mmCIF file of C-alpha atoms and ligand atoms in Angstrom:
data_model
loop_
_atom_site.group_PDB
_atom_site.id
_atom_site.type_symbol
_atom_site.label_atom_id
_atom_site.label_comp_id
_atom_site.label_asym_id
_atom_site.label_seq_id
_atom_site.Cartn_x
_atom_site.Cartn_y
_atom_site.Cartn_z
ATOM 1 C CA UNK A 1 -12.507 -0.614 -7.731
ATOM 2 C CA UNK A 2 -9.175 1.328 -7.846
ATOM 3 C CA UNK A 3 -7.213 1.457 -4.667
ATOM 4 C CA UNK A 4 -4.259 3.700 -4.253
ATOM 5 C CA UNK A 5 -1.692 3.086 -1.292
ATOM 6 C CA UNK A 6 -0.205 6.580 -0.373
ATOM 7 C CA UNK A 7 2.971 6.683 1.939
ATOM 8 C CA UNK A 8 6.538 7.005 2.753
ATOM 9 C CA UNK A 9 8.824 4.332 1.807
ATOM 10 C CA UNK A 10 8.908 1.726 4.344
ATOM 11 C CA UNK A 11 5.348 2.638 5.323
ATOM 12 C CA UNK A 12 4.322 -0.978 4.359
ATOM 13 C CA UNK A 13 2.542 -0.092 1.074
ATOM 14 C CA UNK A 14 4.214 -3.201 -0.790
ATOM 15 C CA UNK A 15 3.714 -5.780 1.763
ATOM 16 C CA UNK A 16 -0.454 -4.790 2.013
ATOM 17 C CA UNK A 17 -0.554 -4.285 -1.694
ATOM 18 C CA UNK A 18 0.446 -7.970 -2.271
ATOM 19 C CA UNK A 19 -2.076 -9.325 0.003
ATOM 20 C CA UNK A 20 -5.067 -6.988 -1.178
ATOM 21 C CA UNK A 21 -4.165 -8.412 -4.709
ATOM 22 C CA UNK A 22 -4.509 -11.950 -3.681
ATOM 23 C CA UNK A 23 -7.599 -11.495 -1.604
ATOM 24 C CA UNK A 24 -9.502 -9.055 -4.017
ATOM 25 C CA UNK A 25 -8.189 -10.558 -7.015
ATOM 26 C CA UNK A 26 -6.807 -7.116 -8.549
ATOM 27 C CA UNK A 27 -3.667 -6.422 -9.812
ATOM 28 C CA UNK A 28 -0.990 -4.937 -7.882
ATOM 29 C CA UNK A 29 0.972 -2.019 -10.179
ATOM 30 C CA UNK A 30 3.986 -1.540 -8.300
ATOM 31 C CA UNK A 31 6.104 1.190 -10.559
ATOM 32 C CA UNK A 32 8.881 0.518 -8.135
ATOM 33 C CA UNK A 33 8.830 -3.094 -9.045
ATOM 34 C CA UNK A 34 8.405 -2.431 -12.808
ATOM 35 C CA UNK A 35 11.346 -0.106 -12.838
ATOM 36 C CA UNK A 36 13.612 -2.880 -10.843
ATOM 37 C CA UNK A 37 12.618 -5.595 -13.316
ATOM 38 C CA UNK A 38 13.525 -2.958 -16.503
ATOM 39 C CA UNK A 39 16.864 -2.113 -14.737
ATOM 40 C CA UNK A 40 17.727 -6.102 -14.293
ATOM 41 C CA UNK A 41 16.753 -6.907 -17.726
ATOM 42 C CA UNK A 42 18.766 -3.842 -19.182
ATOM 43 C CA UNK A 43 15.797 -2.269 -21.179
ATOM 44 C CA UNK A 44 16.186 1.197 -22.383
ATOM 45 C CA UNK A 45 13.450 2.088 -19.553
ATOM 46 C CA UNK A 46 15.928 0.537 -16.946
ATOM 47 C CA UNK A 47 18.890 2.143 -18.274
ATOM 48 C CA UNK A 48 16.917 5.550 -18.049
ATOM 49 C CA UNK A 49 15.708 4.666 -14.458
ATOM 50 C CA UNK A 50 18.553 3.407 -12.954
ATOM 51 C CA UNK A 51 20.458 6.477 -12.047
ATOM 52 C CA UNK A 52 17.737 8.163 -10.447
ATOM 53 C CA UNK A 53 16.935 5.077 -8.550
ATOM 54 C CA UNK A 54 20.359 4.664 -7.218
ATOM 55 C CA UNK A 55 20.457 8.282 -5.860
ATOM 56 C CA UNK A 56 17.121 7.897 -4.257
ATOM 57 C CA UNK A 57 15.539 10.529 -6.533
ATOM 58 C CA UNK A 58 12.158 9.938 -8.179
ATOM 59 C CA UNK A 59 12.269 8.739 -11.944
ATOM 60 C CA UNK A 60 10.808 11.404 -14.270
ATOM 61 C CA UNK A 61 7.273 11.777 -14.487
ATOM 62 C CA UNK A 62 7.057 11.468 -18.051
ATOM 63 C CA UNK A 63 8.641 8.076 -17.675
ATOM 64 C CA UNK A 64 6.788 6.764 -14.974
ATOM 65 C CA UNK A 65 3.378 7.842 -16.108
ATOM 66 C CA UNK A 66 4.134 6.039 -19.325
ATOM 67 C CA UNK A 67 4.918 2.747 -17.561
ATOM 68 C CA UNK A 68 1.663 3.114 -15.504
ATOM 69 C CA UNK A 69 -0.296 3.801 -18.612
ATOM 70 C CA UNK A 70 0.680 0.853 -20.226
ATOM 71 C CA UNK A 71 0.011 -1.302 -17.102
ATOM 72 C CA UNK A 72 -3.444 -0.053 -16.186
ATOM 73 C CA UNK A 73 -4.344 -0.822 -19.753
ATOM 74 C CA UNK A 74 -3.844 -4.502 -19.547
ATOM 75 C CA UNK A 75 -6.691 -6.802 -19.496
ATOM 76 C CA UNK A 76 -6.286 -7.960 -16.057
ATOM 77 C CA UNK A 77 -6.921 -4.321 -14.544
ATOM 78 C CA UNK A 78 -10.121 -3.788 -16.202
ATOM 79 C CA UNK A 79 -12.012 -4.129 -13.009
ATOM 80 C CA UNK A 80 -9.705 -2.307 -11.097
ATOM 81 C CA UNK A 81 -6.213 -2.123 -9.229
ATOM 82 C CA UNK A 82 -4.405 -1.745 -6.292
ATOM 83 C CA UNK A 83 -1.805 1.415 -7.147
ATOM 84 C CA UNK A 84 1.658 0.884 -4.933
ATOM 85 C CA UNK A 85 4.011 3.730 -4.985
ATOM 86 C CA UNK A 86 1.950 5.784 -8.239
ATOM 87 C CA UNK A 87 1.075 8.297 -8.145
ATOM 88 C CA UNK A 88 3.933 9.877 -6.446
ATOM 89 C CA UNK A 89 3.832 13.470 -7.723
ATOM 90 C CA UNK A 90 1.017 16.067 -8.536
ATOM 91 C CA UNK A 91 1.908 15.697 -12.378
ATOM 92 C CA UNK A 92 1.416 11.593 -11.871
ATOM 93 C CA UNK A 93 -1.838 12.086 -10.249
ATOM 94 C CA UNK A 94 -3.163 14.158 -13.183
ATOM 95 C CA UNK A 95 -1.696 11.445 -15.280
ATOM 96 C CA UNK A 96 -3.856 8.779 -13.362
ATOM 97 C CA UNK A 97 -6.982 11.258 -13.841
ATOM 98 C CA UNK A 98 -6.659 11.407 -17.824
ATOM 99 C CA UNK A 99 -5.992 7.610 -17.889
ATOM 100 C CA UNK A 100 -9.195 6.417 -15.696
ATOM 101 C CA UNK A 101 -11.759 9.083 -17.407
ATOM 102 C CA UNK A 102 -10.850 12.443 -15.734
ATOM 103 C CA UNK A 103 -11.514 12.219 -12.227
ATOM 104 C CA UNK A 104 -10.877 10.620 -9.059
ATOM 105 C CA UNK A 105 -13.985 10.140 -6.826
ATOM 106 C CA UNK A 106 -14.211 6.486 -7.329
ATOM 107 C CA UNK A 107 -10.674 6.145 -5.981
ATOM 108 C CA UNK A 108 -10.158 4.995 -2.297
ATOM 109 C CA UNK A 109 -6.838 6.263 -0.992
ATOM 110 C CA UNK A 110 -5.006 4.757 1.823
ATOM 111 C CA UNK A 111 -2.767 7.304 3.558
ATOM 112 C CA UNK A 112 0.134 5.089 5.648
ATOM 113 C CA UNK A 113 1.276 6.878 8.384
ATOM 114 C CA UNK A 114 4.571 5.761 10.176
ATOM 115 C CA UNK A 115 6.964 7.601 12.126
ATOM 116 C CA UNK A 116 10.180 8.762 10.848
ATOM 117 C CA UNK A 117 12.082 6.774 12.700
ATOM 118 C CA UNK A 118 10.355 3.572 12.282
ATOM 119 C CA UNK A 119 10.511 3.892 8.596
ATOM 120 C CA UNK A 120 14.398 4.451 8.788
ATOM 121 C CA UNK A 121 14.543 1.041 10.821
ATOM 122 C CA UNK A 122 12.520 -0.714 8.472
ATOM 123 C CA UNK A 123 14.091 0.250 5.377
ATOM 124 C CA UNK A 124 17.796 -0.105 6.878
ATOM 125 C CA UNK A 125 16.856 -3.534 7.972
ATOM 126 C CA UNK A 126 14.889 -4.613 4.963
ATOM 127 C CA UNK A 127 16.407 -7.498 2.954
ATOM 128 C CA UNK A 128 14.738 -8.260 -0.487
ATOM 129 C CA UNK A 129 14.378 -11.552 -2.806
ATOM 130 C CA UNK A 130 15.320 -10.484 -6.414
ATOM 131 C CA UNK A 131 13.306 -13.091 -7.619
ATOM 132 C CA UNK A 132 9.866 -12.963 -6.139
ATOM 133 C CA UNK A 133 10.252 -9.714 -4.577
ATOM 134 C CA UNK A 134 9.241 -10.694 -1.016
ATOM 135 C CA UNK A 135 10.576 -8.614 1.892
ATOM 136 C CA UNK A 136 11.983 -9.596 5.255
ATOM 137 C CA UNK A 137 13.292 -7.613 8.274
ATOM 138 C CA UNK A 138 16.545 -8.758 9.866
ATOM 139 C CA UNK A 139 15.090 -8.193 13.347
ATOM 140 C CA UNK A 140 11.297 -7.954 13.358
ATOM 141 C CA UNK A 141 10.642 -10.500 10.335
ATOM 142 C CA UNK A 142 13.490 -12.545 9.571
ATOM 143 C CA UNK A 143 13.200 -15.459 6.955
ATOM 144 C CA UNK A 144 13.171 -19.121 8.380
ATOM 145 C CA UNK A 145 17.041 -19.978 7.208
ATOM 146 C CA UNK A 146 19.137 -16.981 7.714
ATOM 147 C CA UNK A 147 19.989 -14.931 4.258
ATOM 148 C CA UNK A 148 17.599 -17.175 2.154
ATOM 149 C CA UNK A 149 13.924 -16.263 0.914
ATOM 150 C CA UNK A 150 11.213 -18.581 2.594
ATOM 151 C CA UNK A 151 9.245 -18.670 -0.539
ATOM 152 C CA UNK A 152 11.806 -19.832 -3.028
ATOM 153 C CA UNK A 153 15.064 -20.476 -1.451
ATOM 154 C CA UNK A 154 16.873 -17.408 -3.708
ATOM 155 C CA UNK A 155 19.759 -15.601 -1.656
ATOM 156 C CA UNK A 156 18.333 -12.110 -0.096
ATOM 157 C CA UNK A 157 20.010 -8.988 -0.913
ATOM 158 C CA UNK A 158 19.900 -5.395 0.543
ATOM 159 C CA UNK A 159 18.395 -3.116 -1.979
ATOM 160 C CA UNK A 160 20.763 -0.375 -2.831
ATOM 161 C CA UNK A 161 18.391 2.176 -2.429
ATOM 162 C CA UNK A 162 17.675 0.831 1.554
ATOM 163 C CA UNK A 163 21.398 1.713 2.622
ATOM 164 C CA UNK A 164 21.336 4.724 4.925
ATOM 165 C CA UNK A 165 22.743 7.410 2.711
ATOM 166 C CA UNK A 166 20.292 7.094 -0.014
ATOM 167 C CA UNK A 167 17.311 6.130 2.722
ATOM 168 C CA UNK A 168 17.622 10.049 3.632
ATOM 169 C CA UNK A 169 17.179 11.009 -0.031
ATOM 170 C CA UNK A 170 13.953 8.986 -0.587
ATOM 171 C CA UNK A 171 12.618 10.403 2.590
ATOM 172 C CA UNK A 172 13.526 14.134 1.590
ATOM 173 C CA UNK A 173 11.520 13.293 -1.985
ATOM 174 C CA UNK A 174 8.893 12.242 -0.189
ATOM 175 C CA UNK A 175 8.129 15.265 1.802
ATOM 176 C CA UNK A 176 8.684 17.565 -1.062
ATOM 177 C CA UNK A 177 6.967 15.751 -4.134
ATOM 178 C CA UNK A 178 4.492 12.851 -2.715
ATOM 179 C CA UNK A 179 3.158 14.453 0.574
ATOM 180 C CA UNK A 180 1.436 17.120 -1.025
ATOM 181 C CA UNK A 181 -0.695 14.345 -2.504
ATOM 182 C CA UNK A 182 -2.635 13.878 0.759
ATOM 183 C CA UNK A 183 -3.974 17.549 0.292
ATOM 184 C CA UNK A 184 -4.621 16.898 -3.432
ATOM 185 C CA UNK A 185 -6.905 13.428 -2.596
ATOM 186 C CA UNK A 186 -8.034 15.289 0.139
ATOM 187 C CA UNK A 187 -11.192 16.800 -1.774
ATOM 188 C CA UNK A 188 -11.065 14.491 -4.960
ATOM 189 C CA UNK A 189 -11.150 10.907 -3.726
ATOM 190 C CA UNK A 190 -12.186 8.990 -0.283
ATOM 191 C CA UNK A 191 -9.043 9.236 1.757
ATOM 192 C CA UNK A 192 -8.517 6.760 4.449
ATOM 193 C CA UNK A 193 -5.724 7.534 7.144
ATOM 194 C CA UNK A 194 -4.217 4.100 8.460
ATOM 195 C CA UNK A 195 -2.006 3.803 10.909
ATOM 196 C CA UNK A 196 0.579 1.867 9.700
ATOM 197 C CA UNK A 197 2.546 1.626 12.731
ATOM 198 C CA UNK A 198 1.214 -1.569 13.796
ATOM 199 C CA UNK A 199 1.285 -5.428 12.967
ATOM 200 C CA UNK A 200 0.691 -6.392 9.369
ATOM 201 C CA UNK A 201 -2.246 -8.170 10.088
ATOM 202 C CA UNK A 202 -4.028 -5.832 11.912
ATOM 203 C CA UNK A 203 -3.430 -3.299 9.241
ATOM 204 C CA UNK A 204 -4.604 -5.742 6.696
ATOM 205 C CA UNK A 205 -7.763 -6.319 8.539
ATOM 206 C CA UNK A 206 -8.430 -2.609 8.735
ATOM 207 C CA UNK A 207 -7.856 -2.112 5.038
ATOM 208 C CA UNK A 208 -10.090 -4.966 4.113
ATOM 209 C CA UNK A 209 -12.901 -3.418 6.280
ATOM 210 C CA UNK A 210 -12.206 0.097 4.664
ATOM 211 C CA UNK A 211 -12.537 -1.488 1.429
ATOM 212 C CA UNK A 212 -16.034 -2.621 2.292
ATOM 213 C CA UNK A 213 -17.197 0.632 3.416
ATOM 214 C CA UNK A 214 -15.733 2.901 0.761
ATOM 215 C CA UNK A 215 -15.339 0.799 -2.568
HETATM 216 P P1 AMP B 1 9.575 2.002 -4.413
HETATM 217 O O1 AMP B 1 10.129 0.163 -4.784
HETATM 218 O O2 AMP B 1 8.287 2.005 -4.727
HETATM 219 O O3 AMP B 1 10.150 2.781 -3.113
HETATM 220 O O4 AMP B 1 10.427 2.773 -5.567
HETATM 221 C C1 AMP B 1 11.886 2.424 -5.470
HETATM 222 C C2 AMP B 1 12.387 3.579 -6.805
HETATM 223 O O5 AMP B 1 11.703 3.756 -8.120
HETATM 224 C C3 AMP B 1 12.134 5.096 -6.162
HETATM 225 O O6 AMP B 1 12.941 5.414 -5.099
HETATM 226 C C4 AMP B 1 11.906 6.144 -7.407
HETATM 227 O O7 AMP B 1 13.137 6.245 -7.758
HETATM 228 C C5 AMP B 1 11.487 4.781 -8.348
HETATM 229 N N1 AMP B 1 9.777 5.149 -8.670
HETATM 230 C C6 AMP B 1 9.226 4.125 -8.346
HETATM 231 N N2 AMP B 1 7.456 4.474 -8.207
HETATM 232 C C7 AMP B 1 7.642 5.669 -9.010
HETATM 233 C C8 AMP B 1 6.955 6.789 -9.204
HETATM 234 N N3 AMP B 1 5.592 6.657 -9.104
HETATM 235 N N4 AMP B 1 7.652 8.012 -9.738
HETATM 236 C C9 AMP B 1 9.050 8.257 -9.797
HETATM 237 N N5 AMP B 1 9.780 7.417 -9.262
HETATM 238 C C10 AMP B 1 9.334 6.207 -9.047
#
């Protein structure tokens, strides 16, 4: 079962991918998390990706496709995966098709729809645990102790690319390069539009229901 979570930054892909991973036993494959880990570790990949990420631009396809191919080839992904933030461009979608035997008919693509103002509100108030990647929101989902992760007690930070000037660029990239994927998948995969402007638990139940029907 291969699930793709598509949607703008802040639409809730990461949150739902984590829950789907726990419930379905399929690994969450987040290119964003993998790239951030590479930046933290100072690897060659991290050095290559950092400038793009800091500016809110997409990392070049050749780099990201390599990361995704390597991850999907691992044994834990042999029964499927939950793709979170990949693919984000048409060449990446084609790269994914090549990796998985040339077609995407078996994919279930969830398209998360959230109004622009709400995306900006979520991203600008988001705080993130650099150790376990959990996210919180200053107003709508604060941690139990201010500034500290509920899971592991590590100090929360604001991701540099969640600062307002960078958010604008990320949304521009989404409009120009990721949005066209909706059209791409409409005829090639099972597309399920998801109203992401609802409480997390409601969205999760809808995703589980759709998985039963489509996967
Ligand atoms: P995310 O955490 O998914 O919002 O990703 C954070 C940043 O990592 C993005 O703004 C991009 O710079 C980079 N990134 C993550 N996934 C991709 C991808 N599939 N293609 C290109 N860049 C990516």
